[in-house]
mmCIF file with all atom_site columns, C-alpha atoms and ligand atoms in Angstrom:
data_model
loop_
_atom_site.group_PDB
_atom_site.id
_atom_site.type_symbol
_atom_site.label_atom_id
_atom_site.label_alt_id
_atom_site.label_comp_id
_atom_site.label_asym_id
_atom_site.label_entity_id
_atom_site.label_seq_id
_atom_site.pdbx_PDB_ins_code
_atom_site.Cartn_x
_atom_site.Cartn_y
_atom_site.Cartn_z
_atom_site.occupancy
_atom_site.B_iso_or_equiv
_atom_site.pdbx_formal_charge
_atom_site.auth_seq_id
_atom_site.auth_comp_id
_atom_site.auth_asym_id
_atom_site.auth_atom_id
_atom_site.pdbx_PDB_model_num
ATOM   1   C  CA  . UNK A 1 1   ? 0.000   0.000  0.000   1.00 78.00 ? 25  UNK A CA  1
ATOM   2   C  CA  . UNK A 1 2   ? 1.217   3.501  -0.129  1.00 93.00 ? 26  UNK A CA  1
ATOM   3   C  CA  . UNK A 1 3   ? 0.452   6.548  0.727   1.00 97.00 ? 27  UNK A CA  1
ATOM   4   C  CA  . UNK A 1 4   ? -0.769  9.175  -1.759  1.00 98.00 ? 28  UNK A CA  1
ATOM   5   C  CA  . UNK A 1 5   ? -0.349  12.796 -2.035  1.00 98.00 ? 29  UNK A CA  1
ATOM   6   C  CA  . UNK A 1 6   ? -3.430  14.907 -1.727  1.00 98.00 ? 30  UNK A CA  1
ATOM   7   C  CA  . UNK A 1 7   ? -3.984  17.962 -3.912  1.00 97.00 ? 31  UNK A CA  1
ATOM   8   C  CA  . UNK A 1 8   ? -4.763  20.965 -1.800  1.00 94.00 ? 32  UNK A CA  1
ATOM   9   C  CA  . UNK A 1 9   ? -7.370  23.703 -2.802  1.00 94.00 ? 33  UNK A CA  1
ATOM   10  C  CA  . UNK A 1 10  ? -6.565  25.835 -5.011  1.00 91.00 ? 34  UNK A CA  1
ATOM   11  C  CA  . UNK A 1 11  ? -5.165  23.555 -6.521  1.00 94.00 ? 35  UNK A CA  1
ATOM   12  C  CA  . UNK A 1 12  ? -6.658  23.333 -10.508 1.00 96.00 ? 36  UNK A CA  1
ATOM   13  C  CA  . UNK A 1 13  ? -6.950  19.603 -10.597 1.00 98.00 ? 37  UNK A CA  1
ATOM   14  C  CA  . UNK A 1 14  ? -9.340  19.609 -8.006  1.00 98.00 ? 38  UNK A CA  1
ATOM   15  C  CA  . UNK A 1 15  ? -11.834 21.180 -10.414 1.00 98.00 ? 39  UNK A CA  1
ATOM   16  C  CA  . UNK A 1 16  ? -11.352 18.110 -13.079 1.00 98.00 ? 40  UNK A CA  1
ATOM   17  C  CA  . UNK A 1 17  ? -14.760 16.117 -13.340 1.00 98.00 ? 41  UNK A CA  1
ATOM   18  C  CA  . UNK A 1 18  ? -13.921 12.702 -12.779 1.00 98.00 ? 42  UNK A CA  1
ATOM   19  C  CA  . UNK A 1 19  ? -14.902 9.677  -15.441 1.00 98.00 ? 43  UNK A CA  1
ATOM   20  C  CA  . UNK A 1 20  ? -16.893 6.528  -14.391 1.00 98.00 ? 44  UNK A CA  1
ATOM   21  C  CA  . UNK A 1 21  ? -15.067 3.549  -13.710 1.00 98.00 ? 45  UNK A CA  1
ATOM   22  C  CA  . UNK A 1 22  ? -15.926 1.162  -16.814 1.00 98.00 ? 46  UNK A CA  1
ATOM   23  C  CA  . UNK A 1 23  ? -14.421 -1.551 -15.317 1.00 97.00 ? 47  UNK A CA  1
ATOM   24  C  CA  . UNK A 1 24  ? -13.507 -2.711 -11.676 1.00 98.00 ? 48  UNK A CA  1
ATOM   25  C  CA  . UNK A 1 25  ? -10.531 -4.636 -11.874 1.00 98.00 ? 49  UNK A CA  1
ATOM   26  C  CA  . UNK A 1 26  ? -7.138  -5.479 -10.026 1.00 98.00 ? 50  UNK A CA  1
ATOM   27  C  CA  . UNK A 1 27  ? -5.932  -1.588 -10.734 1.00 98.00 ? 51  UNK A CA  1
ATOM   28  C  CA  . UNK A 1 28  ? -8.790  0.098  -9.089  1.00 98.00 ? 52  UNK A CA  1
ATOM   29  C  CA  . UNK A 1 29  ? -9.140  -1.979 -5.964  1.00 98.00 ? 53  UNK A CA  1
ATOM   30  C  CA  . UNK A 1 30  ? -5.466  -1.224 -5.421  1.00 98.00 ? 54  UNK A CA  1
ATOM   31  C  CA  . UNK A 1 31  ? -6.083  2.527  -6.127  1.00 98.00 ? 55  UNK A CA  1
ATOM   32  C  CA  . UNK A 1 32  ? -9.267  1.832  -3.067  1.00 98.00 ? 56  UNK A CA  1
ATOM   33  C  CA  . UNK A 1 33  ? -6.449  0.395  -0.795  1.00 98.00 ? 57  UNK A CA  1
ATOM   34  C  CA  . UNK A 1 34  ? -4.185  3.212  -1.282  1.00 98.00 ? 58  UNK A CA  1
ATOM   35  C  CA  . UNK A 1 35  ? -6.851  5.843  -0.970  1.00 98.00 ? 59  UNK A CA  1
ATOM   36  C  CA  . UNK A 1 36  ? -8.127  4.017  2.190   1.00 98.00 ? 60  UNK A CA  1
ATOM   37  C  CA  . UNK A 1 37  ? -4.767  4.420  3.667   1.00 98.00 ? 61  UNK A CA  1
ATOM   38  C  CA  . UNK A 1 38  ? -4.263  7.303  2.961   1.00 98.00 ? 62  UNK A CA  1
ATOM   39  C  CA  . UNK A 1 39  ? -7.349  8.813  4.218   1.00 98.00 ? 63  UNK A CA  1
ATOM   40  C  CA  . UNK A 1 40  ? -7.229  7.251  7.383   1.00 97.00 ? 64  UNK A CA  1
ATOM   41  C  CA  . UNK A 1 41  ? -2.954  8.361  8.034   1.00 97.00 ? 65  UNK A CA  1
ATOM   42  C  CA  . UNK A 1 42  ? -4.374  11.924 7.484   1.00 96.00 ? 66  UNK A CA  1
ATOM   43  C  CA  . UNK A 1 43  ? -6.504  11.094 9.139   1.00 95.00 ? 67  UNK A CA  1
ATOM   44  C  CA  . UNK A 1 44  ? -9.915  11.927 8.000   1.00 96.00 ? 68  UNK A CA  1
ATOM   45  C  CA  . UNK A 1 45  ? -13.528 10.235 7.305   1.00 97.00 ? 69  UNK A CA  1
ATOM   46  C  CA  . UNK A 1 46  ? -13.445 10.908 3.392   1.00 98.00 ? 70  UNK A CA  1
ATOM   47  C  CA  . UNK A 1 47  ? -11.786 10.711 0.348   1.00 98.00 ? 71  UNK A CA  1
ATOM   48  C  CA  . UNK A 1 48  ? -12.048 11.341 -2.981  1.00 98.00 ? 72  UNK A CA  1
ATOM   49  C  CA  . UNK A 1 49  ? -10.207 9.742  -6.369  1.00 98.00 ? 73  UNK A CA  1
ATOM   50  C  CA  . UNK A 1 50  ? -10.213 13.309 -7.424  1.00 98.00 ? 74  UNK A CA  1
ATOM   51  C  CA  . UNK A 1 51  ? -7.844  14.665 -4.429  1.00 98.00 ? 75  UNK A CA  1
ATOM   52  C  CA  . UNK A 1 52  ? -5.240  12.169 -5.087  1.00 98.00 ? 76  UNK A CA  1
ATOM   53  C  CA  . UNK A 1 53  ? -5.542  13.919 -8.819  1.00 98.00 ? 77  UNK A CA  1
ATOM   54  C  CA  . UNK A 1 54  ? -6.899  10.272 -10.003 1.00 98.00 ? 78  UNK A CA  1
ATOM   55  C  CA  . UNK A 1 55  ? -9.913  11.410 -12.176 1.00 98.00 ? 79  UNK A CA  1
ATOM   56  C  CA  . UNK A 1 56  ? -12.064 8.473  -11.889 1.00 98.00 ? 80  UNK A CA  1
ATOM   57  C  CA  . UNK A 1 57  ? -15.090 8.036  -10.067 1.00 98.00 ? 81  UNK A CA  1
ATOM   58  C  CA  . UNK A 1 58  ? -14.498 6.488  -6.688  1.00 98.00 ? 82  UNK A CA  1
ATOM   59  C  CA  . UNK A 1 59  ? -14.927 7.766  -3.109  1.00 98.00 ? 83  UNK A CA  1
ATOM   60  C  CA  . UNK A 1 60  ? -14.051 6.005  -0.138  1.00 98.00 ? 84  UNK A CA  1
ATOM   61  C  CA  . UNK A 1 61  ? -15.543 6.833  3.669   1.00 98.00 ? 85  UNK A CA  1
ATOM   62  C  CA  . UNK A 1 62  ? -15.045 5.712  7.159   1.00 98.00 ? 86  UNK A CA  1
ATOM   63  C  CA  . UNK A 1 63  ? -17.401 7.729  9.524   1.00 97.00 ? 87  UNK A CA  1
ATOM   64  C  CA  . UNK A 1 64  ? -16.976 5.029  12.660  1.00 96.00 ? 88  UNK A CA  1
ATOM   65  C  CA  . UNK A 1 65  ? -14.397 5.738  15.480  1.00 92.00 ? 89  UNK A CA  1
ATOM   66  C  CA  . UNK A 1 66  ? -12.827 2.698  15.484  1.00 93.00 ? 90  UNK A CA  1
ATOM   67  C  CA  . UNK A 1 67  ? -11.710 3.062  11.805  1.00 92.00 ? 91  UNK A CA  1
ATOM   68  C  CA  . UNK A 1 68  ? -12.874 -0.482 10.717  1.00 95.00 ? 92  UNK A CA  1
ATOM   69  C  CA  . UNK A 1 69  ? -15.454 0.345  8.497   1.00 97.00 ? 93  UNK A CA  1
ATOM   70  C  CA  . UNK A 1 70  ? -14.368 1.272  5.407   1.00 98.00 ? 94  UNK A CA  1
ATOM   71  C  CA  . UNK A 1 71  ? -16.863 1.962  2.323   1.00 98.00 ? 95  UNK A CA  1
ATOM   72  C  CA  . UNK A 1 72  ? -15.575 1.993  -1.127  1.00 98.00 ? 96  UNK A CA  1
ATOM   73  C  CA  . UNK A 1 73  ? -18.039 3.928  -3.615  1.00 98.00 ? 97  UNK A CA  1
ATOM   74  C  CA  . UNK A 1 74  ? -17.411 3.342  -7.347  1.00 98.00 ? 98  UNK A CA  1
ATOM   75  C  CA  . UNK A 1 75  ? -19.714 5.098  -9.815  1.00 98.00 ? 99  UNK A CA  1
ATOM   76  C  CA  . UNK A 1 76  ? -22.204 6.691  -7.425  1.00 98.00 ? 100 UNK A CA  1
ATOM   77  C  CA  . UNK A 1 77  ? -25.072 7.927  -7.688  1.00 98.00 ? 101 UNK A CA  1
ATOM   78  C  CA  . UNK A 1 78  ? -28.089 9.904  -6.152  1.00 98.00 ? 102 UNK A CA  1
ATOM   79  C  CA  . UNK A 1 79  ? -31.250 8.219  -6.767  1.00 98.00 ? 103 UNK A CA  1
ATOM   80  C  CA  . UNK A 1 80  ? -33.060 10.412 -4.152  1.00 98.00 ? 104 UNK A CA  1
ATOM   81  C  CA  . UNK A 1 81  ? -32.380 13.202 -1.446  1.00 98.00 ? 105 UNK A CA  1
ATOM   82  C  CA  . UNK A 1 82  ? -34.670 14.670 0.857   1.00 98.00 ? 106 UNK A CA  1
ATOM   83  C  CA  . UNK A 1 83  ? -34.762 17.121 3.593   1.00 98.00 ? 107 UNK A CA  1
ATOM   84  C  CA  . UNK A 1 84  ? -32.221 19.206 5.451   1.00 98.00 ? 108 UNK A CA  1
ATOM   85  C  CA  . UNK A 1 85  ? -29.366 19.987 7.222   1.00 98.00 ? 109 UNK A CA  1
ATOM   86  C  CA  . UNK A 1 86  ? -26.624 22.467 8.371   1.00 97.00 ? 110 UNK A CA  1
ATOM   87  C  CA  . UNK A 1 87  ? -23.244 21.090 9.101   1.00 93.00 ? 111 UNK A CA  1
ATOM   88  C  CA  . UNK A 1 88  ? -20.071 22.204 9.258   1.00 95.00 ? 112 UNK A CA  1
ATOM   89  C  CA  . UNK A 1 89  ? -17.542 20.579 6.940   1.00 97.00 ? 113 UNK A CA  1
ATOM   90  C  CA  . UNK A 1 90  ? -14.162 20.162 6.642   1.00 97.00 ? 114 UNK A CA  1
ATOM   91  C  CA  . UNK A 1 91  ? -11.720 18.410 3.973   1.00 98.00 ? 115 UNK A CA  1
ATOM   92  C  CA  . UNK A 1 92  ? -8.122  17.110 3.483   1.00 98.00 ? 116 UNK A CA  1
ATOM   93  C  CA  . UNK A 1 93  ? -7.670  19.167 0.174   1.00 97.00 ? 117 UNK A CA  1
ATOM   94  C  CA  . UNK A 1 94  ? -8.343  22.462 2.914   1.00 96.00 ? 118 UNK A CA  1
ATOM   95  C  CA  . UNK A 1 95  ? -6.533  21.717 5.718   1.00 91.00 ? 119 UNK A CA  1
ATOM   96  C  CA  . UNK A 1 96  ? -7.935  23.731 9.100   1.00 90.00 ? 120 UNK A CA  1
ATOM   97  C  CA  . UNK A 1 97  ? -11.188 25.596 7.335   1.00 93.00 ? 121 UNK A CA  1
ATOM   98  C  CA  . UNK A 1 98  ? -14.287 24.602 8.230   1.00 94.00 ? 122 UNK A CA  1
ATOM   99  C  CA  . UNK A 1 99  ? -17.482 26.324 7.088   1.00 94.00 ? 123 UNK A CA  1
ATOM   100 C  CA  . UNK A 1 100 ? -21.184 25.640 7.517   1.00 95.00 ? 124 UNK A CA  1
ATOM   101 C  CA  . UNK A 1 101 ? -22.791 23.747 4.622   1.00 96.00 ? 125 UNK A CA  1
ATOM   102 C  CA  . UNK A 1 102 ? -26.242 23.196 3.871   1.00 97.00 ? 126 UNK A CA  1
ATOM   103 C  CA  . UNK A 1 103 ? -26.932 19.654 2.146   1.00 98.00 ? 127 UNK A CA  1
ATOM   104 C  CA  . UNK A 1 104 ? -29.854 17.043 2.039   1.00 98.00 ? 128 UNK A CA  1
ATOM   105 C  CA  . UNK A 1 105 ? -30.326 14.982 5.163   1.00 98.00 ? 129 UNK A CA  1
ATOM   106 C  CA  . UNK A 1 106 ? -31.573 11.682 3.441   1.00 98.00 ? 130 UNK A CA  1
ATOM   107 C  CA  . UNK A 1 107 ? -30.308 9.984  0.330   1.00 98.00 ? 131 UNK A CA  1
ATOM   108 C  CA  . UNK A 1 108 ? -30.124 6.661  -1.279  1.00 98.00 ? 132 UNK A CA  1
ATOM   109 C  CA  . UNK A 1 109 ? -27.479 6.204  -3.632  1.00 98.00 ? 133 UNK A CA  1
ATOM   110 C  CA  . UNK A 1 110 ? -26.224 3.602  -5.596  1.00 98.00 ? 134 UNK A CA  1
ATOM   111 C  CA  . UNK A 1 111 ? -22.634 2.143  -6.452  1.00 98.00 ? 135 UNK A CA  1
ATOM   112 C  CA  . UNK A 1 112 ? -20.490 -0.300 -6.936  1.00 98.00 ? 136 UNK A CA  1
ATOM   113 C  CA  . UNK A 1 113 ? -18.500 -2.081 -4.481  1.00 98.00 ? 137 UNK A CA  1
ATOM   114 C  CA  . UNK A 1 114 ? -14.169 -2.802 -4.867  1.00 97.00 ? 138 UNK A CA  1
ATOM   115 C  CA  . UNK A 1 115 ? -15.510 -5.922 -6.179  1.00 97.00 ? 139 UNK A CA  1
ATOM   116 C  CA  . UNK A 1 116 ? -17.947 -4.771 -8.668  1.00 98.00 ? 140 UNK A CA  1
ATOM   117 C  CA  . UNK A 1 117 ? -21.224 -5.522 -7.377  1.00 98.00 ? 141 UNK A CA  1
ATOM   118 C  CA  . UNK A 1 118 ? -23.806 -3.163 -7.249  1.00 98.00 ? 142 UNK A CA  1
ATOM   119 C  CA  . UNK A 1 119 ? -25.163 -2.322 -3.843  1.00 98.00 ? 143 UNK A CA  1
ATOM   120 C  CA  . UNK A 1 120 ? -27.576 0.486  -2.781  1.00 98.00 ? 144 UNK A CA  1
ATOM   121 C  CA  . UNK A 1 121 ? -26.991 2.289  1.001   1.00 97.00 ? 145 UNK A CA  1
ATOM   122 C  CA  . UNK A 1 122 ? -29.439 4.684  2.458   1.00 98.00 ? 146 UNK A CA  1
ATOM   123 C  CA  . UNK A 1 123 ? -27.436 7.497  4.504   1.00 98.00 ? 147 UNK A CA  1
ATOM   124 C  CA  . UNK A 1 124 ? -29.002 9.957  6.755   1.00 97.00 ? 148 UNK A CA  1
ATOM   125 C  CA  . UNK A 1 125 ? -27.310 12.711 8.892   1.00 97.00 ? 149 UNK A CA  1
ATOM   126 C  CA  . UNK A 1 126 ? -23.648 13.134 8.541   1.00 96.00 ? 150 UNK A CA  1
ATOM   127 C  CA  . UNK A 1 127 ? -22.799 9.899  6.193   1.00 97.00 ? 151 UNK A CA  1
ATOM   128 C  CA  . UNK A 1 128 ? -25.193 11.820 4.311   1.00 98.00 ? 152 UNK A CA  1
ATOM   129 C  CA  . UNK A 1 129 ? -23.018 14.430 4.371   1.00 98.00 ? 153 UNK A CA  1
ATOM   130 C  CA  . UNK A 1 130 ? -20.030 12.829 4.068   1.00 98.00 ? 154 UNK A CA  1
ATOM   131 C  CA  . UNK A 1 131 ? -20.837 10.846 0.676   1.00 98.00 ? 155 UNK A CA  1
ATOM   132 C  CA  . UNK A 1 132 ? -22.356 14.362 -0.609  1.00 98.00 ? 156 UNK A CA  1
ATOM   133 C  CA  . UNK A 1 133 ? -19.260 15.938 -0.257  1.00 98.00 ? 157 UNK A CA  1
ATOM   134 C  CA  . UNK A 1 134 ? -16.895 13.274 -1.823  1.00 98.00 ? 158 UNK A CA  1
ATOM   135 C  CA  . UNK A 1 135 ? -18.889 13.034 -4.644  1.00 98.00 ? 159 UNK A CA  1
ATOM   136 C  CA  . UNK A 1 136 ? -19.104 16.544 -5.221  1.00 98.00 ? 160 UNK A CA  1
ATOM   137 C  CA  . UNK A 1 137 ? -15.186 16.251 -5.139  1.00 98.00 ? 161 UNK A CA  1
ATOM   138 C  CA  . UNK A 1 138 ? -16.043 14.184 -8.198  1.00 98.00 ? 162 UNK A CA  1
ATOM   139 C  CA  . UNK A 1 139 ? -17.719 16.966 -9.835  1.00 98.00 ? 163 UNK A CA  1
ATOM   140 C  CA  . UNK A 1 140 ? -14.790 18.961 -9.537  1.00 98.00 ? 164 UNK A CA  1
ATOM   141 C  CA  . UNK A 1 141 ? -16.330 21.278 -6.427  1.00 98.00 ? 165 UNK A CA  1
ATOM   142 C  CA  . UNK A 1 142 ? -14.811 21.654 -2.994  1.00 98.00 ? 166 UNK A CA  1
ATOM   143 C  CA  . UNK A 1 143 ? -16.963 22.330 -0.312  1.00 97.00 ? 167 UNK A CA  1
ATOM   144 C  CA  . UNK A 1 144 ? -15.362 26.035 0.151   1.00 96.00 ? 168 UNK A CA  1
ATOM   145 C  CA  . UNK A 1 145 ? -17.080 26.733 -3.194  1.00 96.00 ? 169 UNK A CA  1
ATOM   146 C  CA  . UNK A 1 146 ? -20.579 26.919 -1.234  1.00 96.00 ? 170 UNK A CA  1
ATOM   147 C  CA  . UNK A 1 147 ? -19.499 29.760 0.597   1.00 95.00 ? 171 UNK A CA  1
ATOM   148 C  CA  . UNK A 1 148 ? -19.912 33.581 -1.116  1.00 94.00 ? 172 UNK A CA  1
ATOM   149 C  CA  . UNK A 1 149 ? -17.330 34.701 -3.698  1.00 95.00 ? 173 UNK A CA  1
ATOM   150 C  CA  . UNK A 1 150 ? -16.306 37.432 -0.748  1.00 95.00 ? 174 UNK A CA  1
ATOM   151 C  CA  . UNK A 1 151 ? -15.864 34.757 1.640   1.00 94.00 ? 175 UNK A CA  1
ATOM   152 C  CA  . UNK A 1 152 ? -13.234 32.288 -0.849  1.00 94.00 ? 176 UNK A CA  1
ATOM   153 C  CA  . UNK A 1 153 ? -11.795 35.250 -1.675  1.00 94.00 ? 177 UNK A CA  1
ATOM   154 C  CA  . UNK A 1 154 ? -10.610 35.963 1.609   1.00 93.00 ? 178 UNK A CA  1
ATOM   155 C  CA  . UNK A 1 155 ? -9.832  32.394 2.201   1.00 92.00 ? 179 UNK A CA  1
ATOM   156 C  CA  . UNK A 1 156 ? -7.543  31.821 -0.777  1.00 90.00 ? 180 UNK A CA  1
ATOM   157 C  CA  . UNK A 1 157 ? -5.602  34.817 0.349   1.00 91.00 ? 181 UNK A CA  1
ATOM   158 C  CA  . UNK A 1 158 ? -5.357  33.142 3.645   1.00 90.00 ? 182 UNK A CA  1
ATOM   159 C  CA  . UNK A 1 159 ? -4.520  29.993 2.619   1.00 88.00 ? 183 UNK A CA  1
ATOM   160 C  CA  . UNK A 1 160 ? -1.717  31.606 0.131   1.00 86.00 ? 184 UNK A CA  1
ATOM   161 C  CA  . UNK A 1 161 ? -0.075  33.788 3.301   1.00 89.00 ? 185 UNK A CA  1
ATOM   162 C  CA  . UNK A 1 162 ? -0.681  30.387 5.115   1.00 86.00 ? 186 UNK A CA  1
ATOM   163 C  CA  . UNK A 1 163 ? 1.730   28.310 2.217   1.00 83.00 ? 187 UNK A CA  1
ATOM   164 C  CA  . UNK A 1 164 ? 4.329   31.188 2.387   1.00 87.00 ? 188 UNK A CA  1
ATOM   165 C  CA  . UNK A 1 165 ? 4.676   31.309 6.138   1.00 88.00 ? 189 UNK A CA  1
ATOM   166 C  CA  . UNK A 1 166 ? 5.273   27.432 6.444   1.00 81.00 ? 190 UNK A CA  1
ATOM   167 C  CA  . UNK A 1 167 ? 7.766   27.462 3.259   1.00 74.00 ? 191 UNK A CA  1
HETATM 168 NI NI1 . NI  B 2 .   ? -13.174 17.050 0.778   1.00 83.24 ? 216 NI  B NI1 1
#
Protein backbone atom coordinates (compact mmCIF):
# COMPACT_ATOMS: atom_id res chain seq x y z
CA UNK A 1 0.00 0.00 0.00
CA UNK A 2 1.22 3.50 -0.13
CA UNK A 3 0.45 6.55 0.73
CA UNK A 4 -0.77 9.17 -1.76
CA UNK A 5 -0.35 12.80 -2.04
CA UNK A 6 -3.43 14.91 -1.73
CA UNK A 7 -3.98 17.96 -3.91
CA UNK A 8 -4.76 20.96 -1.80
CA UNK A 9 -7.37 23.70 -2.80
CA UNK A 10 -6.57 25.83 -5.01
CA UNK A 11 -5.17 23.56 -6.52
CA UNK A 12 -6.66 23.33 -10.51
CA UNK A 13 -6.95 19.60 -10.60
CA UNK A 14 -9.34 19.61 -8.01
CA UNK A 15 -11.83 21.18 -10.41
CA UNK A 16 -11.35 18.11 -13.08
CA UNK A 17 -14.76 16.12 -13.34
CA UNK A 18 -13.92 12.70 -12.78
CA UNK A 19 -14.90 9.68 -15.44
CA UNK A 20 -16.89 6.53 -14.39
CA UNK A 21 -15.07 3.55 -13.71
CA UNK A 22 -15.93 1.16 -16.81
CA UNK A 23 -14.42 -1.55 -15.32
CA UNK A 24 -13.51 -2.71 -11.68
CA UNK A 25 -10.53 -4.64 -11.87
CA UNK A 26 -7.14 -5.48 -10.03
CA UNK A 27 -5.93 -1.59 -10.73
CA UNK A 28 -8.79 0.10 -9.09
CA UNK A 29 -9.14 -1.98 -5.96
CA UNK A 30 -5.47 -1.22 -5.42
CA UNK A 31 -6.08 2.53 -6.13
CA UNK A 32 -9.27 1.83 -3.07
CA UNK A 33 -6.45 0.39 -0.79
CA UNK A 34 -4.19 3.21 -1.28
CA UNK A 35 -6.85 5.84 -0.97
CA UNK A 36 -8.13 4.02 2.19
CA UNK A 37 -4.77 4.42 3.67
CA UNK A 38 -4.26 7.30 2.96
CA UNK A 39 -7.35 8.81 4.22
CA UNK A 40 -7.23 7.25 7.38
CA UNK A 41 -2.95 8.36 8.03
CA UNK A 42 -4.37 11.92 7.48
CA UNK A 43 -6.50 11.09 9.14
CA UNK A 44 -9.91 11.93 8.00
CA UNK A 45 -13.53 10.24 7.31
CA UNK A 46 -13.44 10.91 3.39
CA UNK A 47 -11.79 10.71 0.35
CA UNK A 48 -12.05 11.34 -2.98
CA UNK A 49 -10.21 9.74 -6.37
CA UNK A 50 -10.21 13.31 -7.42
CA UNK A 51 -7.84 14.66 -4.43
CA UNK A 52 -5.24 12.17 -5.09
CA UNK A 53 -5.54 13.92 -8.82
CA UNK A 54 -6.90 10.27 -10.00
CA UNK A 55 -9.91 11.41 -12.18
CA UNK A 56 -12.06 8.47 -11.89
CA UNK A 57 -15.09 8.04 -10.07
CA UNK A 58 -14.50 6.49 -6.69
CA UNK A 59 -14.93 7.77 -3.11
CA UNK A 60 -14.05 6.00 -0.14
CA UNK A 61 -15.54 6.83 3.67
CA UNK A 62 -15.04 5.71 7.16
CA UNK A 63 -17.40 7.73 9.52
CA UNK A 64 -16.98 5.03 12.66
CA UNK A 65 -14.40 5.74 15.48
CA UNK A 66 -12.83 2.70 15.48
CA UNK A 67 -11.71 3.06 11.80
CA UNK A 68 -12.87 -0.48 10.72
CA UNK A 69 -15.45 0.35 8.50
CA UNK A 70 -14.37 1.27 5.41
CA UNK A 71 -16.86 1.96 2.32
CA UNK A 72 -15.57 1.99 -1.13
CA UNK A 73 -18.04 3.93 -3.62
CA UNK A 74 -17.41 3.34 -7.35
CA UNK A 75 -19.71 5.10 -9.81
CA UNK A 76 -22.20 6.69 -7.43
CA UNK A 77 -25.07 7.93 -7.69
CA UNK A 78 -28.09 9.90 -6.15
CA UNK A 79 -31.25 8.22 -6.77
CA UNK A 80 -33.06 10.41 -4.15
CA UNK A 81 -32.38 13.20 -1.45
CA UNK A 82 -34.67 14.67 0.86
CA UNK A 83 -34.76 17.12 3.59
CA UNK A 84 -32.22 19.21 5.45
CA UNK A 85 -29.37 19.99 7.22
CA UNK A 86 -26.62 22.47 8.37
CA UNK A 87 -23.24 21.09 9.10
CA UNK A 88 -20.07 22.20 9.26
CA UNK A 89 -17.54 20.58 6.94
CA UNK A 90 -14.16 20.16 6.64
CA UNK A 91 -11.72 18.41 3.97
CA UNK A 92 -8.12 17.11 3.48
CA UNK A 93 -7.67 19.17 0.17
CA UNK A 94 -8.34 22.46 2.91
CA UNK A 95 -6.53 21.72 5.72
CA UNK A 96 -7.93 23.73 9.10
CA UNK A 97 -11.19 25.60 7.34
CA UNK A 98 -14.29 24.60 8.23
CA UNK A 99 -17.48 26.32 7.09
CA UNK A 100 -21.18 25.64 7.52
CA UNK A 101 -22.79 23.75 4.62
CA UNK A 102 -26.24 23.20 3.87
CA UNK A 103 -26.93 19.65 2.15
CA UNK A 104 -29.85 17.04 2.04
CA UNK A 105 -30.33 14.98 5.16
CA UNK A 106 -31.57 11.68 3.44
CA UNK A 107 -30.31 9.98 0.33
CA UNK A 108 -30.12 6.66 -1.28
CA UNK A 109 -27.48 6.20 -3.63
CA UNK A 110 -26.22 3.60 -5.60
CA UNK A 111 -22.63 2.14 -6.45
CA UNK A 112 -20.49 -0.30 -6.94
CA UNK A 113 -18.50 -2.08 -4.48
CA UNK A 114 -14.17 -2.80 -4.87
CA UNK A 115 -15.51 -5.92 -6.18
CA UNK A 116 -17.95 -4.77 -8.67
CA UNK A 117 -21.22 -5.52 -7.38
CA UNK A 118 -23.81 -3.16 -7.25
CA UNK A 119 -25.16 -2.32 -3.84
CA UNK A 120 -27.58 0.49 -2.78
CA UNK A 121 -26.99 2.29 1.00
CA UNK A 122 -29.44 4.68 2.46
CA UNK A 123 -27.44 7.50 4.50
CA UNK A 124 -29.00 9.96 6.76
CA UNK A 125 -27.31 12.71 8.89
CA UNK A 126 -23.65 13.13 8.54
CA UNK A 127 -22.80 9.90 6.19
CA UNK A 128 -25.19 11.82 4.31
CA UNK A 129 -23.02 14.43 4.37
CA UNK A 130 -20.03 12.83 4.07
CA UNK A 131 -20.84 10.85 0.68
CA UNK A 132 -22.36 14.36 -0.61
CA UNK A 133 -19.26 15.94 -0.26
CA UNK A 134 -16.90 13.27 -1.82
CA UNK A 135 -18.89 13.03 -4.64
CA UNK A 136 -19.10 16.54 -5.22
CA UNK A 137 -15.19 16.25 -5.14
CA UNK A 138 -16.04 14.18 -8.20
CA UNK A 139 -17.72 16.97 -9.83
CA UNK A 140 -14.79 18.96 -9.54
CA UNK A 141 -16.33 21.28 -6.43
CA UNK A 142 -14.81 21.65 -2.99
CA UNK A 143 -16.96 22.33 -0.31
CA UNK A 144 -15.36 26.04 0.15
CA UNK A 145 -17.08 26.73 -3.19
CA UNK A 146 -20.58 26.92 -1.23
CA UNK A 147 -19.50 29.76 0.60
CA UNK A 148 -19.91 33.58 -1.12
CA UNK A 149 -17.33 34.70 -3.70
CA UNK A 150 -16.31 37.43 -0.75
CA UNK A 151 -15.86 34.76 1.64
CA UNK A 152 -13.23 32.29 -0.85
CA UNK A 153 -11.80 35.25 -1.67
CA UNK A 154 -10.61 35.96 1.61
CA UNK A 155 -9.83 32.39 2.20
CA UNK A 156 -7.54 31.82 -0.78
CA UNK A 157 -5.60 34.82 0.35
CA UNK A 158 -5.36 33.14 3.64
CA UNK A 159 -4.52 29.99 2.62
CA UNK A 160 -1.72 31.61 0.13
CA UNK A 161 -0.07 33.79 3.30
CA UNK A 162 -0.68 30.39 5.12
CA UNK A 163 1.73 28.31 2.22
CA UNK A 164 4.33 31.19 2.39
CA UNK A 165 4.68 31.31 6.14
CA UNK A 166 5.27 27.43 6.44
CA UNK A 167 7.77 27.46 3.26
NI1 LIG B 1 -13.17 17.05 0.78
Amino acid sequence: MAILQILQYPDERLHTVAKKVEKVDEKTRKLVRDMAETMYAAPGVGLAATQVDVHERIIVLDISETHDDLMVLINPEILSASGEQLGEEGCLSVPGIYETVRRSNNITVRALDEKGEPFTVEAEGFLAVCIQHEMDHLQGKVFVEYLSQLKQTRLRAKLKKRRREAL
